[in-house]
Short mmCIF file of C-alpha atoms in Angstrom, two decimals:
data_model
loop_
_atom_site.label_atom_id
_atom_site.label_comp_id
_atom_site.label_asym_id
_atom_site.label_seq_id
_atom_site.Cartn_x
_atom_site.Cartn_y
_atom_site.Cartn_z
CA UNK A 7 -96.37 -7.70 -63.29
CA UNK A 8 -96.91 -10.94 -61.93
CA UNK A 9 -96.34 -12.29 -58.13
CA UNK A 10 -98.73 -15.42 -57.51
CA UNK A 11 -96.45 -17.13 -55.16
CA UNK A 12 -95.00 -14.45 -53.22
CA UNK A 13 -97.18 -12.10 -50.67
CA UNK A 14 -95.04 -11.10 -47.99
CA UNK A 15 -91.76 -9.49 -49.07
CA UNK A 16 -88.88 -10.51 -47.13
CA UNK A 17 -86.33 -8.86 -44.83
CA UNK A 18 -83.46 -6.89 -47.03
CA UNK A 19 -81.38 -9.52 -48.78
CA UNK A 20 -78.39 -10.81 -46.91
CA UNK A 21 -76.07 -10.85 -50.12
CA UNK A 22 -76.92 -6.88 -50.14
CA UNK A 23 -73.73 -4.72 -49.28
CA UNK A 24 -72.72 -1.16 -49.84
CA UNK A 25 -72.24 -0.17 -53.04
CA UNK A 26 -68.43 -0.44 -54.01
CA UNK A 27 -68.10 -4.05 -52.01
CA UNK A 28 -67.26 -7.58 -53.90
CA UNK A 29 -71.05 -9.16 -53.83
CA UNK A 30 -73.89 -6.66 -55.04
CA UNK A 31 -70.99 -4.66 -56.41
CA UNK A 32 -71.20 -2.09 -59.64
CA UNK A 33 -69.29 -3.19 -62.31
CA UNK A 34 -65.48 -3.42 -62.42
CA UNK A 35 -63.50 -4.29 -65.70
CA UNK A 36 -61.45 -7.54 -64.57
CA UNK A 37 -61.43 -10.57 -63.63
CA UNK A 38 -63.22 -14.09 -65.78
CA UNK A 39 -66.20 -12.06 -66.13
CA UNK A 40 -64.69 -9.32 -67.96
CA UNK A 41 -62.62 -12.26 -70.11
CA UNK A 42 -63.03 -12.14 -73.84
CA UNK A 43 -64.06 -14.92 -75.61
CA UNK A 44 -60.45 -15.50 -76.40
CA UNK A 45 -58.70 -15.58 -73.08
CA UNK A 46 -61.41 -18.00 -71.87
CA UNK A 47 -61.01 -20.41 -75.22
CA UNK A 48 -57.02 -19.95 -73.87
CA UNK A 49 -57.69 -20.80 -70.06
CA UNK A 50 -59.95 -23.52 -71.04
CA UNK A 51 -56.88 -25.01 -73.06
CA UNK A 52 -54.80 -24.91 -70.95
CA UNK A 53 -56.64 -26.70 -68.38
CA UNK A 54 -57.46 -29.45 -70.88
CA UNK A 55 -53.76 -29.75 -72.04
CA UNK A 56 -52.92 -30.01 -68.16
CA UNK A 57 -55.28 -33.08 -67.98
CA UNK A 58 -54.07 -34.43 -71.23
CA UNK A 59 -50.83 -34.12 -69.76
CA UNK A 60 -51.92 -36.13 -66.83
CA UNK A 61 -53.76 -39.34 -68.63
CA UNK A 62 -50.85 -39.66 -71.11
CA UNK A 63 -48.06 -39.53 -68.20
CA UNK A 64 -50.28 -41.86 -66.24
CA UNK A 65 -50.13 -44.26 -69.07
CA UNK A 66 -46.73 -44.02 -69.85
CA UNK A 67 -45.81 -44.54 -66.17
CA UNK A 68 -44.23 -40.87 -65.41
CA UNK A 69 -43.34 -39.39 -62.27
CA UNK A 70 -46.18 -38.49 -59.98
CA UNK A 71 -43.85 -35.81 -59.08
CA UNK A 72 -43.65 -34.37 -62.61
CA UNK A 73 -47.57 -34.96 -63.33
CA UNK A 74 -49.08 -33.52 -60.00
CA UNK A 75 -46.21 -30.94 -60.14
CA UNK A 76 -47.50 -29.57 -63.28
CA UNK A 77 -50.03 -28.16 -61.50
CA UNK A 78 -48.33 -24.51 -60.31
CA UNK A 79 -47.04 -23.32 -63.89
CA UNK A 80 -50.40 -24.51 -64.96
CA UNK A 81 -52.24 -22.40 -62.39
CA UNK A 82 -49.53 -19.45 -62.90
CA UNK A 83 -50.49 -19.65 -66.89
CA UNK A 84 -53.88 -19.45 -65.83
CA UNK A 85 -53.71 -16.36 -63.34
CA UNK A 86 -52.12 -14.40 -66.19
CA UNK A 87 -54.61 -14.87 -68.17
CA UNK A 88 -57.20 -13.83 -66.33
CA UNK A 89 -57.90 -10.08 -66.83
CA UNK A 90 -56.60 -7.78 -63.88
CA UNK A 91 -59.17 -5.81 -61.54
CA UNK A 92 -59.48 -1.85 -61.92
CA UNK A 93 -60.16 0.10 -58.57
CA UNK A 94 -62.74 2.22 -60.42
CA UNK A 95 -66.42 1.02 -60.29
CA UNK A 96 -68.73 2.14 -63.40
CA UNK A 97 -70.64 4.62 -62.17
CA UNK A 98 -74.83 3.75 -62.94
CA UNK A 99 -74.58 0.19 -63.24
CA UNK A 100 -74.97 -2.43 -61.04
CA UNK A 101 -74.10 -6.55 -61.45
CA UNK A 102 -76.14 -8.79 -59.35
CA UNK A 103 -74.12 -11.51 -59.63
CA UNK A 104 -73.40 -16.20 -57.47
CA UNK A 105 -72.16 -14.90 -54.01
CA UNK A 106 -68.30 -15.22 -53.80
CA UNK A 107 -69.24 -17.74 -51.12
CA UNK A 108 -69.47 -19.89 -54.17
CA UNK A 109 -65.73 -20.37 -54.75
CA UNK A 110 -65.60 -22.52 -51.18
CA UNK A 111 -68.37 -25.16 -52.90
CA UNK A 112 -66.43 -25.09 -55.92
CA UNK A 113 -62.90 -25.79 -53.19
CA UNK A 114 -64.74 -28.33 -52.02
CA UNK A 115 -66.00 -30.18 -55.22
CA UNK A 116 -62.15 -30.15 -56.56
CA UNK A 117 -60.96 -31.74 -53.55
CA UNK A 118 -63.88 -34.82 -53.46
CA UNK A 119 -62.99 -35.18 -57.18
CA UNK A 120 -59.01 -35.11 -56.88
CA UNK A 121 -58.77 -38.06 -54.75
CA UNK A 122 -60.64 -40.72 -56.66
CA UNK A 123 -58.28 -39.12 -59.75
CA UNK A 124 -55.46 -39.36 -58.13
CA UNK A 125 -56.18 -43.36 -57.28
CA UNK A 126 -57.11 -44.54 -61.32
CA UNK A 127 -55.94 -41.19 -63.17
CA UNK A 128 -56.55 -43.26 -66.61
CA UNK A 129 -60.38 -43.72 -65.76
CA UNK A 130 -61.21 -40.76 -63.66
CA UNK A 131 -59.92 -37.79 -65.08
CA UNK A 132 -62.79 -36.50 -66.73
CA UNK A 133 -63.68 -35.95 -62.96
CA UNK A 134 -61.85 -32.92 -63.39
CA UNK A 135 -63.75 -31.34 -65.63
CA UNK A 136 -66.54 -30.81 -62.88
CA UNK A 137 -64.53 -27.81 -60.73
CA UNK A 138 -63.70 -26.00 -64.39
CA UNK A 139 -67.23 -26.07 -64.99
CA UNK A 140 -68.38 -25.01 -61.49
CA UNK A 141 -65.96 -22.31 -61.72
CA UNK A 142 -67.10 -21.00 -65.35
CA UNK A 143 -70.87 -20.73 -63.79
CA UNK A 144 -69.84 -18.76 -60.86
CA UNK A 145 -68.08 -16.54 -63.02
CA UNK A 146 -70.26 -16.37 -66.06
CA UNK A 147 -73.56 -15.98 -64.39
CA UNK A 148 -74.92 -12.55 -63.23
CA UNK A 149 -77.19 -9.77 -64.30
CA UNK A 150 -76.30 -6.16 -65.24
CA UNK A 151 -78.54 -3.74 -64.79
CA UNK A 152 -77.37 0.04 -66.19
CA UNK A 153 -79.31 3.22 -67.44
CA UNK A 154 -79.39 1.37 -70.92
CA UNK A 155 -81.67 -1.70 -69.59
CA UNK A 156 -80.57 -4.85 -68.39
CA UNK A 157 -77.66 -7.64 -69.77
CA UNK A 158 -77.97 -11.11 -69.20
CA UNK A 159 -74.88 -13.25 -68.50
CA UNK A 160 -75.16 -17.21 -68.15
CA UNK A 161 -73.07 -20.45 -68.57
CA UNK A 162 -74.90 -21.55 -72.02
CA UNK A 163 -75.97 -19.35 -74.56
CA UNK A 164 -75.18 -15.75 -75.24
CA UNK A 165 -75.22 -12.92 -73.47
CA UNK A 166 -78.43 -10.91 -74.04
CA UNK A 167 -79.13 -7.30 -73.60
CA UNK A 168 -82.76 -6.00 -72.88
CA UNK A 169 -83.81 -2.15 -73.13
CA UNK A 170 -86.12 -0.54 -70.24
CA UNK A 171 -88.58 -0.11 -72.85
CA UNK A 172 -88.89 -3.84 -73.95
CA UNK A 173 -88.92 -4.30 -70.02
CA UNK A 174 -93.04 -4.37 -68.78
CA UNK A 175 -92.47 -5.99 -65.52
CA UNK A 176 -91.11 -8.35 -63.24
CA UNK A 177 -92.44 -12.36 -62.55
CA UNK A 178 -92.20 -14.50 -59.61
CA UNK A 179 -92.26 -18.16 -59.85
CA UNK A 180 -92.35 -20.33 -57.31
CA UNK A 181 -88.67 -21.88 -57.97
CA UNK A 182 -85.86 -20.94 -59.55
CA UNK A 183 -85.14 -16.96 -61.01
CA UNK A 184 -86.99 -14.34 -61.23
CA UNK A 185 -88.26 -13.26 -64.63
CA UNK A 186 -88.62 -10.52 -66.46
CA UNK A 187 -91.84 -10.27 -68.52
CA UNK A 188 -91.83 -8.33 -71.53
CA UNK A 189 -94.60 -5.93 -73.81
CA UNK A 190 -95.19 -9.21 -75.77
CA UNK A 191 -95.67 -11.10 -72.90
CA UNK A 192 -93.08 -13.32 -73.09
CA UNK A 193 -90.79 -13.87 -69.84
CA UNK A 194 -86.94 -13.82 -69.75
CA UNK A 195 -84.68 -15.34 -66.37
CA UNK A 196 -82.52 -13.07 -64.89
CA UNK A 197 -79.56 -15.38 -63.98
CA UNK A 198 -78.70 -14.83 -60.25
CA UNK A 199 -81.51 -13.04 -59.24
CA UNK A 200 -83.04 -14.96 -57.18
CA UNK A 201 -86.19 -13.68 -54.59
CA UNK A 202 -84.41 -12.80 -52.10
CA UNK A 203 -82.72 -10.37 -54.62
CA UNK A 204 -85.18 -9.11 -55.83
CA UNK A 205 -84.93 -5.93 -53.70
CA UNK A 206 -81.89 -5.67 -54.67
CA UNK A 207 -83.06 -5.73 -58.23
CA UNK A 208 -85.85 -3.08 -58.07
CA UNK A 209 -83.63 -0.60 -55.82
CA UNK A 210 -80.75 -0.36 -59.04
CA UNK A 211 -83.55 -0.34 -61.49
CA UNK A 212 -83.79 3.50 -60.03
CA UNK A 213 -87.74 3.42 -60.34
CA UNK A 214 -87.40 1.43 -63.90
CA UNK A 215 -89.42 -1.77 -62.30
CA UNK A 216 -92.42 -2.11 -60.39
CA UNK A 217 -91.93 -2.06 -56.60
CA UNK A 218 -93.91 -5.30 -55.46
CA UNK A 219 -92.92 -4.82 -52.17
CA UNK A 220 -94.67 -1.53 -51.57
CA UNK A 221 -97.86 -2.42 -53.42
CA UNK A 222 -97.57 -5.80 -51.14
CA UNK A 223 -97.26 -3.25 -48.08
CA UNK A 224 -100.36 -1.63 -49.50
CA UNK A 225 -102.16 -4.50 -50.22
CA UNK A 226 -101.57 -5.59 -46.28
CA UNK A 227 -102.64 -2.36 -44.62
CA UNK A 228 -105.43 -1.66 -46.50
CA UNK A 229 -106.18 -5.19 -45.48
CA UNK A 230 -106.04 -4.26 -41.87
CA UNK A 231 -107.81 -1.11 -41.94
CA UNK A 232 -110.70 -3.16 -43.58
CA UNK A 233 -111.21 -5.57 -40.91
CA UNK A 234 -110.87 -2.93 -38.24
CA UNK A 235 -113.54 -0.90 -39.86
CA UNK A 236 -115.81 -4.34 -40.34
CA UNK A 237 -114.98 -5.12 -36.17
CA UNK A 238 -116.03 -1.49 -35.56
CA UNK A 239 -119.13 -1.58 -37.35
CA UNK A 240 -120.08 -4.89 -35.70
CA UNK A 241 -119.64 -3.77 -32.51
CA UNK A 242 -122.31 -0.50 -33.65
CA UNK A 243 -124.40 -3.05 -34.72
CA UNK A 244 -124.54 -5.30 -31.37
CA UNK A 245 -124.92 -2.20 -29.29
CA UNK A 246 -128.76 -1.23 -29.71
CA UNK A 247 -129.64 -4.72 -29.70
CA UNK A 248 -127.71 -5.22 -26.29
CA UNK A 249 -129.67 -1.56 -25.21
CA UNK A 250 -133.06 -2.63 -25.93
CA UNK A 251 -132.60 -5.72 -24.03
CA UNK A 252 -131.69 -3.72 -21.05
CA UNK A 253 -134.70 -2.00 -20.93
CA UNK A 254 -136.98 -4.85 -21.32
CA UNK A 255 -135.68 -6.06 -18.59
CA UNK A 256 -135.24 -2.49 -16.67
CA UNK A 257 -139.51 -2.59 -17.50
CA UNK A 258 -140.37 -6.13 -16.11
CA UNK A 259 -138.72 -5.19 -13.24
CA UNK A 260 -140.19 -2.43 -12.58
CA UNK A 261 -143.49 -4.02 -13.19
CA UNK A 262 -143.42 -6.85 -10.59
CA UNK A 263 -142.37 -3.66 -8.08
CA UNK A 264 -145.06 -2.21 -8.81
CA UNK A 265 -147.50 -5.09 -8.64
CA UNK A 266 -146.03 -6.21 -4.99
CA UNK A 267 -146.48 -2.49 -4.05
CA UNK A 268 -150.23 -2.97 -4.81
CA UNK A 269 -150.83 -5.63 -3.27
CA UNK A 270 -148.62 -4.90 -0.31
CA UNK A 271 -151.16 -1.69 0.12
CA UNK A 272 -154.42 -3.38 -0.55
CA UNK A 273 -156.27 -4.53 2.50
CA UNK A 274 -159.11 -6.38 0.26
CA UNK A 275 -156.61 -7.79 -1.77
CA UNK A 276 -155.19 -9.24 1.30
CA UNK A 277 -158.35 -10.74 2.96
CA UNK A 278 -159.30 -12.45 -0.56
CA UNK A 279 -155.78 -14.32 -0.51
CA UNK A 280 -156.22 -14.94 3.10
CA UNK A 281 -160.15 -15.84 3.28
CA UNK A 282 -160.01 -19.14 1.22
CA UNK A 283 -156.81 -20.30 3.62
CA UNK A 284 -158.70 -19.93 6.90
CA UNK A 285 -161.86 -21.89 5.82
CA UNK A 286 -159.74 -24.47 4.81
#
């Protein structure tokens, strides 16, 4: 376990809910994420044909009725294919997953894109391709962590499943994802867990992962009771010092009393001082 750039955890993370809501939520079957290869190959073509459909009619000089119209039985295609939502959440397992806040980014990227398609469709419609991908990354990008270990989920590459026991620890780097370091040392990124979710991360680990956040808690007030033990035994220190020079001074005080006392009650003393003043 590894956390050079981070000392001070943070507050709990603001994307973590109750268990059972929409972001930080366990598992439901539904939905792109729980798409098959197959129905996303299908929604992808669908899409492309749509845009096909658009370029050719724009050459040909169609309707822009019948070309921007296309776009609800496209859209309806699409919705069936995507996988409906069960109400039951598998119990033990947890997705940290891109906020649904997400989706409004990707809202807005299709609408800066749309306009400059809609003005030179020939030229621009690769444009569209930008909210499809946005959308696939929301989707395809989270972490799963279960009893079993943890499954990794991203845009590119395959998904990748890691066992508790290949699992040594947890690294923090100063940008981008958390990591997971492994017994050979190696690290892994965790797609969407980010340090502010990291909390999230070790609390549905169940124990699984170091908690950095206690042993940084640790770390602090052991910290704290150090210094107050070095300021108390300073101020031990600085008081028989600050003693003895009271009584030097207690001493020499008491020493010029005593000499004025003397000389107060000698009568010689006095005519010896006195003597040498009146001959002058």
């Amino acid at each position: 376990m590894s956390s050079p750039h981070q000392s001070v955890p943070p507050a709990k993370s603001s994307h973590t809910t109750d268990e059972g809501t929409d972001t930080g939520r366990p598992t439901r079957p539904g939905g792109l994420r729980a798409a098959s290869q197959g129905r996303l190959v299908a929604i992808a073509a669908v899409v492309l044909a749509y845009l096909a459909f658009v370029v050719v009619g724009t050459v040909q000089d169609w309707s822009l009725v019948l070309r921007i119209g296309l776009i609800v039985p496209t859209a309806v295609i699409v919705w069936l294919l995507i996988p409906r939502k069960a109400n039951t959440p598998v119990p033990g397992t947890h997705v940290i997953a891109v906020p649904r806040l997400a989706y409004i980014g990707v809202l807005v990227l299709a609408f800066c894109v749309f306009f400059p398609f809609v003005g030179w469709p020939a030229a621009l419609w690769w444009l569209l391709l930008f909210p499809v991908i946005a959308v696939l990354w929301v989707t395809r990008t989270h972490t799963t962590i279960s009893a079993t270990g943890l499954d990794l989920s991203s845009l590119f590459g395959k998904r990748r499943h890691l066992d508790w026991s290949q699992v040594k620890g947890i690294s923090i780097p100063k940008r981008g994802y958390v990591r997971a370091r492994l017994v050979d040392d190696s690290e892994v990124k965790l797609p969407s867990v980010s340090y502010d979710r990291l909390r999230e991360l070790i609390e549905a680990s169940g124990g699984r992962l170091p908690d950095v956040f206690a042993a940084a808690e640790a770390a602090e007030a052991e910290r704290l009771a150090r210094e107050e033990a070095e300021a108390a035994a300073a101020e031990r220190d600085e008081a028989p010092d600050t003693a003895a020079t009271d009584n030097s001074a207690t001493d020499a005080d008491a020493a010029d009393a005593k000499a004025t006392s003397a000389k107060a009650t000698d009568p010689a003393a006095t005519e010896d001082t006195d003597g040498p003043a009146k001959a002058n």
